mmCIF file of C-alpha atoms in Angstrom:
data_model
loop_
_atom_site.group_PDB
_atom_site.id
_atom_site.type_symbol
_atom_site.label_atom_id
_atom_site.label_comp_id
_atom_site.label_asym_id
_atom_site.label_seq_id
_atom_site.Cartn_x
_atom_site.Cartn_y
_atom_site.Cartn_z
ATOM 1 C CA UNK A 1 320.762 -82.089 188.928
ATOM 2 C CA UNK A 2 321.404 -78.782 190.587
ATOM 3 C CA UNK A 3 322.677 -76.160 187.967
ATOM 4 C CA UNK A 4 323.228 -72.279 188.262
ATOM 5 C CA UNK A 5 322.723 -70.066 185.108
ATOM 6 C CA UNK A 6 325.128 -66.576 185.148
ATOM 7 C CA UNK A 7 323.531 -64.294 182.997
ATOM 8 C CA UNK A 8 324.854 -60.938 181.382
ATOM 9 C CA UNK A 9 321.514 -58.590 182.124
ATOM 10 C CA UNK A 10 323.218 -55.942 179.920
ATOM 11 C CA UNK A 11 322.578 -58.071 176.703
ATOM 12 C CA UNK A 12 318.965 -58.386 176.618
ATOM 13 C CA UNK A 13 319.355 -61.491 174.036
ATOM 14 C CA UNK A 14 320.906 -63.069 176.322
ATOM 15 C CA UNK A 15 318.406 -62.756 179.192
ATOM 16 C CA UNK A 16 315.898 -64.246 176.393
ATOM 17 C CA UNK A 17 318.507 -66.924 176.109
ATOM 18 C CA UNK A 18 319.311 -67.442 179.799
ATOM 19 C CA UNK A 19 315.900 -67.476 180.502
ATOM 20 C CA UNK A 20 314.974 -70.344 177.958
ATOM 21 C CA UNK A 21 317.702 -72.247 178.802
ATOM 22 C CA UNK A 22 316.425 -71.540 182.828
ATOM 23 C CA UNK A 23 312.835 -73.628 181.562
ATOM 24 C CA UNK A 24 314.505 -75.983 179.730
ATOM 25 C CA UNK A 25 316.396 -77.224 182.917
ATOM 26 C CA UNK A 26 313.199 -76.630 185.278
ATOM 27 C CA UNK A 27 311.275 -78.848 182.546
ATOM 28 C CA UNK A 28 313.936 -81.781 182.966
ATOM 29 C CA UNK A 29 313.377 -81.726 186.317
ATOM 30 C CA UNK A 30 316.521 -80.329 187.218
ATOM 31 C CA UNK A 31 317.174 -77.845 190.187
ATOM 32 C CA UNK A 32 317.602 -74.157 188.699
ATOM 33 C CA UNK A 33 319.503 -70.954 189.849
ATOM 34 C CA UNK A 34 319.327 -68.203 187.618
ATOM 35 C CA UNK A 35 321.847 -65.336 189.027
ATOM 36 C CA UNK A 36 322.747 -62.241 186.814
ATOM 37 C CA UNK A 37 326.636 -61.958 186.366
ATOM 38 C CA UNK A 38 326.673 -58.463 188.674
ATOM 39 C CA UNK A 39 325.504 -60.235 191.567
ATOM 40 C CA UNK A 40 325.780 -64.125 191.408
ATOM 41 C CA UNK A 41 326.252 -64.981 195.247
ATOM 42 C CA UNK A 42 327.076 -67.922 196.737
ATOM 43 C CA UNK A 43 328.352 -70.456 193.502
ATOM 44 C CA UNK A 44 329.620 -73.083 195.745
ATOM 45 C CA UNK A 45 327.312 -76.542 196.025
ATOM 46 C CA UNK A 46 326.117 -76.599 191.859
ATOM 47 C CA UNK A 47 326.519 -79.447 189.504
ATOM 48 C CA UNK A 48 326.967 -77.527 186.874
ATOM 49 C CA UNK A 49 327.416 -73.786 186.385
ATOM 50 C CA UNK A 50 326.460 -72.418 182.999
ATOM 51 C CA UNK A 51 327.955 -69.068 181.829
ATOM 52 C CA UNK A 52 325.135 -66.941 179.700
ATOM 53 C CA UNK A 53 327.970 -63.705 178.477
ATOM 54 C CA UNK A 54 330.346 -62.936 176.714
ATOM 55 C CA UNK A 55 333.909 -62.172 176.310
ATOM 56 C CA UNK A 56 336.087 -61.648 179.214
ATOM 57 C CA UNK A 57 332.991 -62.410 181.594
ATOM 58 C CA UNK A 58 333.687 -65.406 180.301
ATOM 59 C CA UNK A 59 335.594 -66.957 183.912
ATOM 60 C CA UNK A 60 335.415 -70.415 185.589
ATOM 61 C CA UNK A 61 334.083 -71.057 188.871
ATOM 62 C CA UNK A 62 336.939 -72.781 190.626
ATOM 63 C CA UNK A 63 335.268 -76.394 192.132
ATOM 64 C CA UNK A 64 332.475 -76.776 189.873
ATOM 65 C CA UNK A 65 332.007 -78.147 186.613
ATOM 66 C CA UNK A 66 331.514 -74.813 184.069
ATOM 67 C CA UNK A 67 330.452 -74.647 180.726
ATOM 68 C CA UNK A 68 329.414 -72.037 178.212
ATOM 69 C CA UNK A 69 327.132 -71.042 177.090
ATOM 70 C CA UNK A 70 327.704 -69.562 172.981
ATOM 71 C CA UNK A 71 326.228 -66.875 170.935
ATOM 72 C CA UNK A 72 327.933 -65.213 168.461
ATOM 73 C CA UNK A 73 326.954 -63.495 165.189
ATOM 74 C CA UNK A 74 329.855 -63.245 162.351
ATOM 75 C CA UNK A 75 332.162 -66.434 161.447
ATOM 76 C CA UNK A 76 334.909 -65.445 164.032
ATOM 77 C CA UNK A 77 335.455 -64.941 167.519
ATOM 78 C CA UNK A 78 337.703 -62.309 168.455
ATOM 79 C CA UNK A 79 341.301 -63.265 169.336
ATOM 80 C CA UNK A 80 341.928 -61.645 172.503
ATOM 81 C CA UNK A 81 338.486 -63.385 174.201
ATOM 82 C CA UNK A 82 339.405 -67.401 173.124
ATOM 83 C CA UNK A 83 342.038 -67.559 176.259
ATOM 84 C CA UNK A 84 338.995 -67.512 178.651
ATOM 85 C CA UNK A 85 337.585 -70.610 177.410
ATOM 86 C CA UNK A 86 340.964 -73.203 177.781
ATOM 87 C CA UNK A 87 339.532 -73.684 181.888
ATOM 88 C CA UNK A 88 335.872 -74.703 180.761
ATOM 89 C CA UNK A 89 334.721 -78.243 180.463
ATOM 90 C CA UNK A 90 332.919 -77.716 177.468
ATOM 91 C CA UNK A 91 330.523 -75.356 175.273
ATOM 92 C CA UNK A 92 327.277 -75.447 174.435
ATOM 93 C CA UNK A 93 325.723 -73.403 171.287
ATOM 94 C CA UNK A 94 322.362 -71.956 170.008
ATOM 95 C CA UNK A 95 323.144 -73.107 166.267
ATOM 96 C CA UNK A 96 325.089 -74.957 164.375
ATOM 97 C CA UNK A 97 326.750 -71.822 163.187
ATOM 98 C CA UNK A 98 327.845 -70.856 166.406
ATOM 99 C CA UNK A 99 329.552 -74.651 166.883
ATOM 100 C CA UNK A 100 331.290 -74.368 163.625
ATOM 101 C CA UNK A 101 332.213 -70.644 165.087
ATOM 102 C CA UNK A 102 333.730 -72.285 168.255
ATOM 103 C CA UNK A 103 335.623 -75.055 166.532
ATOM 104 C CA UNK A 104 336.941 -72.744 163.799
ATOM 105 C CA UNK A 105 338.138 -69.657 165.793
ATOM 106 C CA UNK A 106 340.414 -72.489 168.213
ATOM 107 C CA UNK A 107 338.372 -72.701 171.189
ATOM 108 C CA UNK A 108 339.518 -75.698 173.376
ATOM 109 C CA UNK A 109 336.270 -77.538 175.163
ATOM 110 C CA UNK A 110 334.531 -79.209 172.986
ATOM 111 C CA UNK A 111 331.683 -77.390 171.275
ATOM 112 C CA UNK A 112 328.352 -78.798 171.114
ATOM 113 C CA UNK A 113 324.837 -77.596 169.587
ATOM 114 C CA UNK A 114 322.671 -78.137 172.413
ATOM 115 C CA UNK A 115 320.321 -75.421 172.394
ATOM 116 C CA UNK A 116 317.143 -74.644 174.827
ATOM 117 C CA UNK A 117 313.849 -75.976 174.167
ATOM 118 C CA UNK A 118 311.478 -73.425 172.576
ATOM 119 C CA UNK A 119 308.426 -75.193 172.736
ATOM 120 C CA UNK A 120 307.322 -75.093 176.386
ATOM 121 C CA UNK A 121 304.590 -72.963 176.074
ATOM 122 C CA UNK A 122 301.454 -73.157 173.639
ATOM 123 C CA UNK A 123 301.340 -69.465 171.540
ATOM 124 C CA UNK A 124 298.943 -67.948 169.281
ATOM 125 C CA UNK A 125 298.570 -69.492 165.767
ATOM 126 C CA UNK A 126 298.223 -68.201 163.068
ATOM 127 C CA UNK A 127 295.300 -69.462 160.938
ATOM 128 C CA UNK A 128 294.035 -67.326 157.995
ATOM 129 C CA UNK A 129 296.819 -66.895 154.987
ATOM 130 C CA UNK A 130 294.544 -64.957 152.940
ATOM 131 C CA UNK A 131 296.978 -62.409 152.256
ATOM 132 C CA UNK A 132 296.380 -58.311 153.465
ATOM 133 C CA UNK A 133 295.864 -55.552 151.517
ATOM 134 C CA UNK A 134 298.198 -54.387 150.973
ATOM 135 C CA UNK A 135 300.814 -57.435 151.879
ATOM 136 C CA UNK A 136 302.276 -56.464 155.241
ATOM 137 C CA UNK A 137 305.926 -57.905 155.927
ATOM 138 C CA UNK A 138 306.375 -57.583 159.605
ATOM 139 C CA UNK A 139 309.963 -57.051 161.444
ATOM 140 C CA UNK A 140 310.834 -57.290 165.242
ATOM 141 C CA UNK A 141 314.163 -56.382 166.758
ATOM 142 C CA UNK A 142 317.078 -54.351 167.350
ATOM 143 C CA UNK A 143 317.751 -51.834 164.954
ATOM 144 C CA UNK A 144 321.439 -51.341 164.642
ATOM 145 C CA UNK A 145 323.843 -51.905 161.198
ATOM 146 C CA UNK A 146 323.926 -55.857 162.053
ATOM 147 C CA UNK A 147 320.047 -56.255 161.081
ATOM 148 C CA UNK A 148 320.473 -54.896 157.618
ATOM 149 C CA UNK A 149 317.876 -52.295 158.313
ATOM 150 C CA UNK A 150 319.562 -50.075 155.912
ATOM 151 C CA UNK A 151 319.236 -53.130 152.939
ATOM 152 C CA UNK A 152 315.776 -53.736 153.556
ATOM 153 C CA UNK A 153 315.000 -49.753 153.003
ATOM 154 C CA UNK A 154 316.894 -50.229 149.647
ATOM 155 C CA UNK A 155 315.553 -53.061 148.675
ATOM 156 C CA UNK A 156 311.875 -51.569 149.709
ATOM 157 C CA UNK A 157 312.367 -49.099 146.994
ATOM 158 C CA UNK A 158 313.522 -51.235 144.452
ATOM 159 C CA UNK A 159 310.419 -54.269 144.969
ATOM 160 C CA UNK A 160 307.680 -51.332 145.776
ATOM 161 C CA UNK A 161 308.745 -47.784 144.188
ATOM 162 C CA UNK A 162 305.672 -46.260 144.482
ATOM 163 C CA UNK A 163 303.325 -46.808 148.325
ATOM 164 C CA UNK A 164 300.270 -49.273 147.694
ATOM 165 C CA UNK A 165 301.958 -52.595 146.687
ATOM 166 C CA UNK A 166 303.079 -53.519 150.289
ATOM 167 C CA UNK A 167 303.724 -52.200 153.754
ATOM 168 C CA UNK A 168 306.165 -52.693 156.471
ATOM 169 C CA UNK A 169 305.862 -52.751 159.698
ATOM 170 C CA UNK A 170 309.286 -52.398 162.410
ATOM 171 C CA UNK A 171 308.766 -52.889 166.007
ATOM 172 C CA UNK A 172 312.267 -52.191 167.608
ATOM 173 C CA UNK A 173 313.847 -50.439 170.709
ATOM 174 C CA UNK A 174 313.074 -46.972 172.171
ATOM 175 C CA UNK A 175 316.603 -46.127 171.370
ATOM 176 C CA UNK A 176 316.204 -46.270 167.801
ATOM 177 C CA UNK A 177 317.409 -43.017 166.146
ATOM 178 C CA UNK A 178 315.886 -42.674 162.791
ATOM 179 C CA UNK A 179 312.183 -42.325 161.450
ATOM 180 C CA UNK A 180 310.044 -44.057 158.900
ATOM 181 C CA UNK A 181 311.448 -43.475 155.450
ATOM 182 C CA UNK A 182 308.339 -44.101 153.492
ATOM 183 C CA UNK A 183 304.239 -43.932 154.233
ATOM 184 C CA UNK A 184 304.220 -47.293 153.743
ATOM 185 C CA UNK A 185 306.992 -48.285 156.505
ATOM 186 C CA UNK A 186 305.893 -47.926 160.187
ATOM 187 C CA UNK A 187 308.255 -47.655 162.500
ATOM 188 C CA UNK A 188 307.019 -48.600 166.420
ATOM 189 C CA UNK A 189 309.474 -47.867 169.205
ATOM 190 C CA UNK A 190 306.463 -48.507 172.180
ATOM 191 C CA UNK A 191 306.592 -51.287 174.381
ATOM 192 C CA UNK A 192 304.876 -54.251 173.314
ATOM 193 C CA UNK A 193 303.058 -57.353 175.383
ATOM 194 C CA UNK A 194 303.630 -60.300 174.801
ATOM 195 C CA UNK A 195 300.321 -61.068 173.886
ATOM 196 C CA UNK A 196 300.509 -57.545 171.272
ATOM 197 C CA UNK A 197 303.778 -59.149 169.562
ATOM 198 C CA UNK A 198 302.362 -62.591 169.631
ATOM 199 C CA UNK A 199 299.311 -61.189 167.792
ATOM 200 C CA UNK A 200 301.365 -59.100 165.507
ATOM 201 C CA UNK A 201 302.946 -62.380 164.279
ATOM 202 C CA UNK A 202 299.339 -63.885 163.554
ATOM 203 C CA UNK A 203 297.971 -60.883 161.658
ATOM 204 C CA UNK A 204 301.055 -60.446 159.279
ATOM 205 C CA UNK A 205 301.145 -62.014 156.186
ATOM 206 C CA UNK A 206 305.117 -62.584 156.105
ATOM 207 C CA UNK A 207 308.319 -62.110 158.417
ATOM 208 C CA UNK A 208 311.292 -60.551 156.778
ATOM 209 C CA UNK A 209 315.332 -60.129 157.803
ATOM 210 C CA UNK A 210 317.681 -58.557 156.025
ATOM 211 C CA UNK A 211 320.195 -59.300 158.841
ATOM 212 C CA UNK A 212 324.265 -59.657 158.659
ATOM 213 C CA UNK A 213 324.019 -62.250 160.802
ATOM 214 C CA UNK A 214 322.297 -63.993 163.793
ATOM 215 C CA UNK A 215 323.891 -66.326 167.029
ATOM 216 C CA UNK A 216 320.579 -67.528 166.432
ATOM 217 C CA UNK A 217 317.673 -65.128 165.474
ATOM 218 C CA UNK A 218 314.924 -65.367 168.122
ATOM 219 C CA UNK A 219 312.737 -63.119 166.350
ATOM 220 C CA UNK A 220 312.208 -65.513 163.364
ATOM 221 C CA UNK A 221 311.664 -68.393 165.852
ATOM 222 C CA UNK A 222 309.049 -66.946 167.702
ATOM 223 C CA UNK A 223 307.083 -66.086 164.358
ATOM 224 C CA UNK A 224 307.493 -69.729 163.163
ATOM 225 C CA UNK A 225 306.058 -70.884 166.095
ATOM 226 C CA UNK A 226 303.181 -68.718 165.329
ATOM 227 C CA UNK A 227 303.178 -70.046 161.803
ATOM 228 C CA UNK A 228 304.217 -66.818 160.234
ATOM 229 C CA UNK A 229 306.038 -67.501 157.004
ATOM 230 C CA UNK A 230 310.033 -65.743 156.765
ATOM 231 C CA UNK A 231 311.568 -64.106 154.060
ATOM 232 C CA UNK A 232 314.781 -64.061 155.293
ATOM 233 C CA UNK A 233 318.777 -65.988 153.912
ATOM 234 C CA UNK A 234 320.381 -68.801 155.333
ATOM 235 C CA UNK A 235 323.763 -67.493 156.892
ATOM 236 C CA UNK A 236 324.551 -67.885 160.175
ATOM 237 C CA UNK A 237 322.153 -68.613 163.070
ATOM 238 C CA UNK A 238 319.096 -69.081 160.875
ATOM 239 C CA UNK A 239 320.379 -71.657 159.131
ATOM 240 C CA UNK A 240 319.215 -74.092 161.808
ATOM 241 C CA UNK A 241 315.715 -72.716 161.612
ATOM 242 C CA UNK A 242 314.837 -72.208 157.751
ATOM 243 C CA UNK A 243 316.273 -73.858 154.444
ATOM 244 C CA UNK A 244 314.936 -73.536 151.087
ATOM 245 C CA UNK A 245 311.760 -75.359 151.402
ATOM 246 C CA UNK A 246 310.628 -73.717 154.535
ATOM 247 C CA UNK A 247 310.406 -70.153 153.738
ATOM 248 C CA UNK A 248 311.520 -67.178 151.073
ATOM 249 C CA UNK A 249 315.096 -67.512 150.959
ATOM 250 C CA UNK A 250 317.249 -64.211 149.917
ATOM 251 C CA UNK A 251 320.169 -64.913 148.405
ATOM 252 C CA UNK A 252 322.949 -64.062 149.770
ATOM 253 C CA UNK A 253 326.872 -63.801 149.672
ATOM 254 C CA UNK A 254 329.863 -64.710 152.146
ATOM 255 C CA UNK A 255 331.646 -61.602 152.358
ATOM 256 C CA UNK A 256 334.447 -59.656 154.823
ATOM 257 C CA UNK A 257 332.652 -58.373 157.661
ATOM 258 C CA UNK A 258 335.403 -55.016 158.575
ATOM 259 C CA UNK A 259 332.839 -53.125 160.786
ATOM 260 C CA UNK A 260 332.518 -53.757 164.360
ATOM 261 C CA UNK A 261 329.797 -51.977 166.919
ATOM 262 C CA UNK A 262 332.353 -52.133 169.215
ATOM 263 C CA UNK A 263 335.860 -52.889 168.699
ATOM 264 C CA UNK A 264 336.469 -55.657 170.802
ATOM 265 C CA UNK A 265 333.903 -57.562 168.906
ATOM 266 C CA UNK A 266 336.233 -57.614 165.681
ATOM 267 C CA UNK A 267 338.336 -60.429 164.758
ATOM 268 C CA UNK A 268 340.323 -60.252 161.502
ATOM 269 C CA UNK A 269 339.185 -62.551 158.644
ATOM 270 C CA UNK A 270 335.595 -62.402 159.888
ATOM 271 C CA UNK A 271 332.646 -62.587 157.424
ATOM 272 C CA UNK A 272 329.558 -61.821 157.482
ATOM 273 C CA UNK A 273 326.018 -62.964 155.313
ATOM 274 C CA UNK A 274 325.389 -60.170 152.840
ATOM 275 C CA UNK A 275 322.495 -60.345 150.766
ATOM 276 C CA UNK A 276 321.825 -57.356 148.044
ATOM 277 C CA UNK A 277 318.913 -55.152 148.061
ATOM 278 C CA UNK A 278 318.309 -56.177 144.555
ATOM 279 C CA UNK A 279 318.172 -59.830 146.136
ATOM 280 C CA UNK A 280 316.117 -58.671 148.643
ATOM 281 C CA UNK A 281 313.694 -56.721 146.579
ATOM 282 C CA UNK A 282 313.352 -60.107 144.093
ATOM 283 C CA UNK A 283 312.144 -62.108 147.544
ATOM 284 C CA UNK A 284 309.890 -59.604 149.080
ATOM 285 C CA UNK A 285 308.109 -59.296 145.221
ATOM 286 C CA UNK A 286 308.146 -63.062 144.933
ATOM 287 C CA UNK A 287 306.582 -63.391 148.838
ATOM 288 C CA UNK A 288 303.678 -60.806 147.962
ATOM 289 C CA UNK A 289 302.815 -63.275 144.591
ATOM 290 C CA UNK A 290 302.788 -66.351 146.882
ATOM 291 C CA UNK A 291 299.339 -68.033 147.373
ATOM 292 C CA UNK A 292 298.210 -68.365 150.542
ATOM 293 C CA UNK A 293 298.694 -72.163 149.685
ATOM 294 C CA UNK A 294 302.643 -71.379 149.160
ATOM 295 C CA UNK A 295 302.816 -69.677 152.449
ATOM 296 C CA UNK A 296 300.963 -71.882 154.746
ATOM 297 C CA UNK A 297 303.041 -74.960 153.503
ATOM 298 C CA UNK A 298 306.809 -73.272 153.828
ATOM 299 C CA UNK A 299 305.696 -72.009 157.362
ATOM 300 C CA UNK A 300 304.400 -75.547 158.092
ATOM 301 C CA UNK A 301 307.591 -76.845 156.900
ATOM 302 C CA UNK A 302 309.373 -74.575 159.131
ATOM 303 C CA UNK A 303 307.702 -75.166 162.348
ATOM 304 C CA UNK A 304 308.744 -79.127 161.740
ATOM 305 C CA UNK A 305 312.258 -78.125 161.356
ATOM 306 C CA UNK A 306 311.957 -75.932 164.126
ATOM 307 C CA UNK A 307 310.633 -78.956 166.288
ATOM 308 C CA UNK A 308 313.606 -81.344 164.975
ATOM 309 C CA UNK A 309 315.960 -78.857 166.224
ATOM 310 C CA UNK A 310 314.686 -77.013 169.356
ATOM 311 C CA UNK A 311 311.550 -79.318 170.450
ATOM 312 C CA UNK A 312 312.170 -80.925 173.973
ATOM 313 C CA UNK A 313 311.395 -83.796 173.193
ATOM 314 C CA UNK A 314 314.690 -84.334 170.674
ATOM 315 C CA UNK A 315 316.684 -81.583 173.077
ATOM 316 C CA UNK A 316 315.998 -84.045 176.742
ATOM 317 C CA UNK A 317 317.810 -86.696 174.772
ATOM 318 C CA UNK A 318 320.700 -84.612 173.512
ATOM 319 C CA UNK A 319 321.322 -82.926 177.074
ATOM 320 C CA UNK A 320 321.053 -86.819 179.334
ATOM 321 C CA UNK A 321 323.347 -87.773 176.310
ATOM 322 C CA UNK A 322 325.783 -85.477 177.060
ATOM 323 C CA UNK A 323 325.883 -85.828 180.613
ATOM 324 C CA UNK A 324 325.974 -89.796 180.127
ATOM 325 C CA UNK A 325 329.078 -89.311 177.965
ATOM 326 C CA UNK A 326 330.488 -87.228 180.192
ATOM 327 C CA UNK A 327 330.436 -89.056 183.767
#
């Protein structure tokens, strides 16, 4: 099969996504073009041309067959984009949240979860749950209002008032405008290696999110493919990735979601997953109690689930089915 990827370069989740999806295909066997939406060339000739943006990017290649590619974070998708979808042939998602997200907010194609593979390449394991002293809770990504960096501080107070019980490490962009509240709270805006964050994952003792909500969360599956336990709730994307016997679930309640980075990413009626800093605190204290026992078994647990969902093995199946149906 000869497929083109369209990529939106100015999201860098979605060159992460692009890119995975990119290896999938090559994996399959399948002939693989991976343009970036500011310069795609020639799209004539393709099978299939899968669009990797968002909103109004979101156009059909007249002639070929197009589908798209769907990441979203809160429960709707704003009005004013669903328009651009009636012309595709049909959507593919991260997560079951983002399917539900398609079906629910009107879009036409049909909306499947057929997500890339993320298990192409062996990583570093993690093989020692002796926990550190103190506990260190690790966090890696953006650092904006969506990630609940400003519940996690709050709830970091509440679990550990005084420095000694825990510490916190944030690796996040160079952009990030605020410093370390605490002594026990690093904050690390440096560029990191692969092989430096995929060690990072090994040498915590726990992963933690205080997120909004996720399209999908690729953070938390990259450390439970390292076999790093997550402390993290259920809504939205990383509800396909953890459940409550395969990590430290924060509670957490359906609520409006009124703020918007940018306004065209509102819709009305959109909610978000908010959990408490009170809720948060109770998990983080209830993750540094755990015996090393507790935490190698939930991440074990996870990295099954992780398989069932975004192995190859189960994803080859799902994408020939979908073609199969399809011809």
């Amino acid at each position: 099969m000869n497929t083109c990827i369209l990529t939106d370069t100015t999201l860098p989740s979605f060159i992460h996504v692009g890119d995975l999806y990119a290896a999938t295909f090559e994996r399959l066997g399948w002939q693989v073009t991976h343009r970036t939406l500011a310069e795609p060339g020639e799209l004539s000739g393709f099978d299939i041309v899968f669009h990797n943006v968002n909103g109004r990017n979101f156009r059909t290649i007249p002639g070929q067959r197009n589908i798209a590619l769907f990441v979203h974070e809160w429960s709707r998708y704003p009005p004013e984009w669903i328009p651009y979808f009636d012309a595709f042939d049909a959507i593919w998602t991260t997560t079951e949240h983002c399917q539900r997200i398609a079906q629910e907010s009107g879009l036409k194609p049909p909306a499947h979860w057929i997500p890339p593979a993320v298990d192409l390449d062996p990583v570093l394991q993690k093989t020692d749950y002796t926990a550190s002293q103190p506990f260190h809770f690790l966090y890696v990504g953006a650092w904006h209002f969506r990630k609940g960096l400003h519940l996690l501080f709050r709830a970091w107070d509440i679990a550990f008032p005084e420095p000694g019980a825990a510490r916190l490490t944030i690796k996040t962009s160079a952009d990030c405008p605020f410093k370390t509240p605490r002594s026990d709270i690093e904050i690390i805006t440096d560029p990191w290696s692969q092989d430096t964050l995929q060690t990072a994952y090994t040498a915590a003792d726990c992963y933690v999110s205080a997120s909004l909500g996720e399209g999908w969360g690729l953070p938390i599956m990259e450390a439970i493919r390292a076999g790093l336990p997550i402390c993290a709730n259920t809504w939205g994307g990383h509800g396909s990735m953890i459940d409550d016997t395969s990590a430290f679930v924060i509670p957490h309640q359906e609520i409006p979601q009124t703020y918007a980075s940018r306004p065209e990413l509102y819709a009305p009626d959109q909610t978000c997953g908010y959990s408490s800093p009170e809720a948060i605190a109770e998990t983080l204290r209830q993750a540094v109690l755990s015996t090393p026992e507790k935490r190698h078994a939930i991440s074990a647990r996870a990295a099954v689930r992780l398989s069932e969902h975004y192995g190859l093995f189960r994803l080859k199946a799902k994408m020939l089915r979908f073609f199969n149906l399809q011809r």
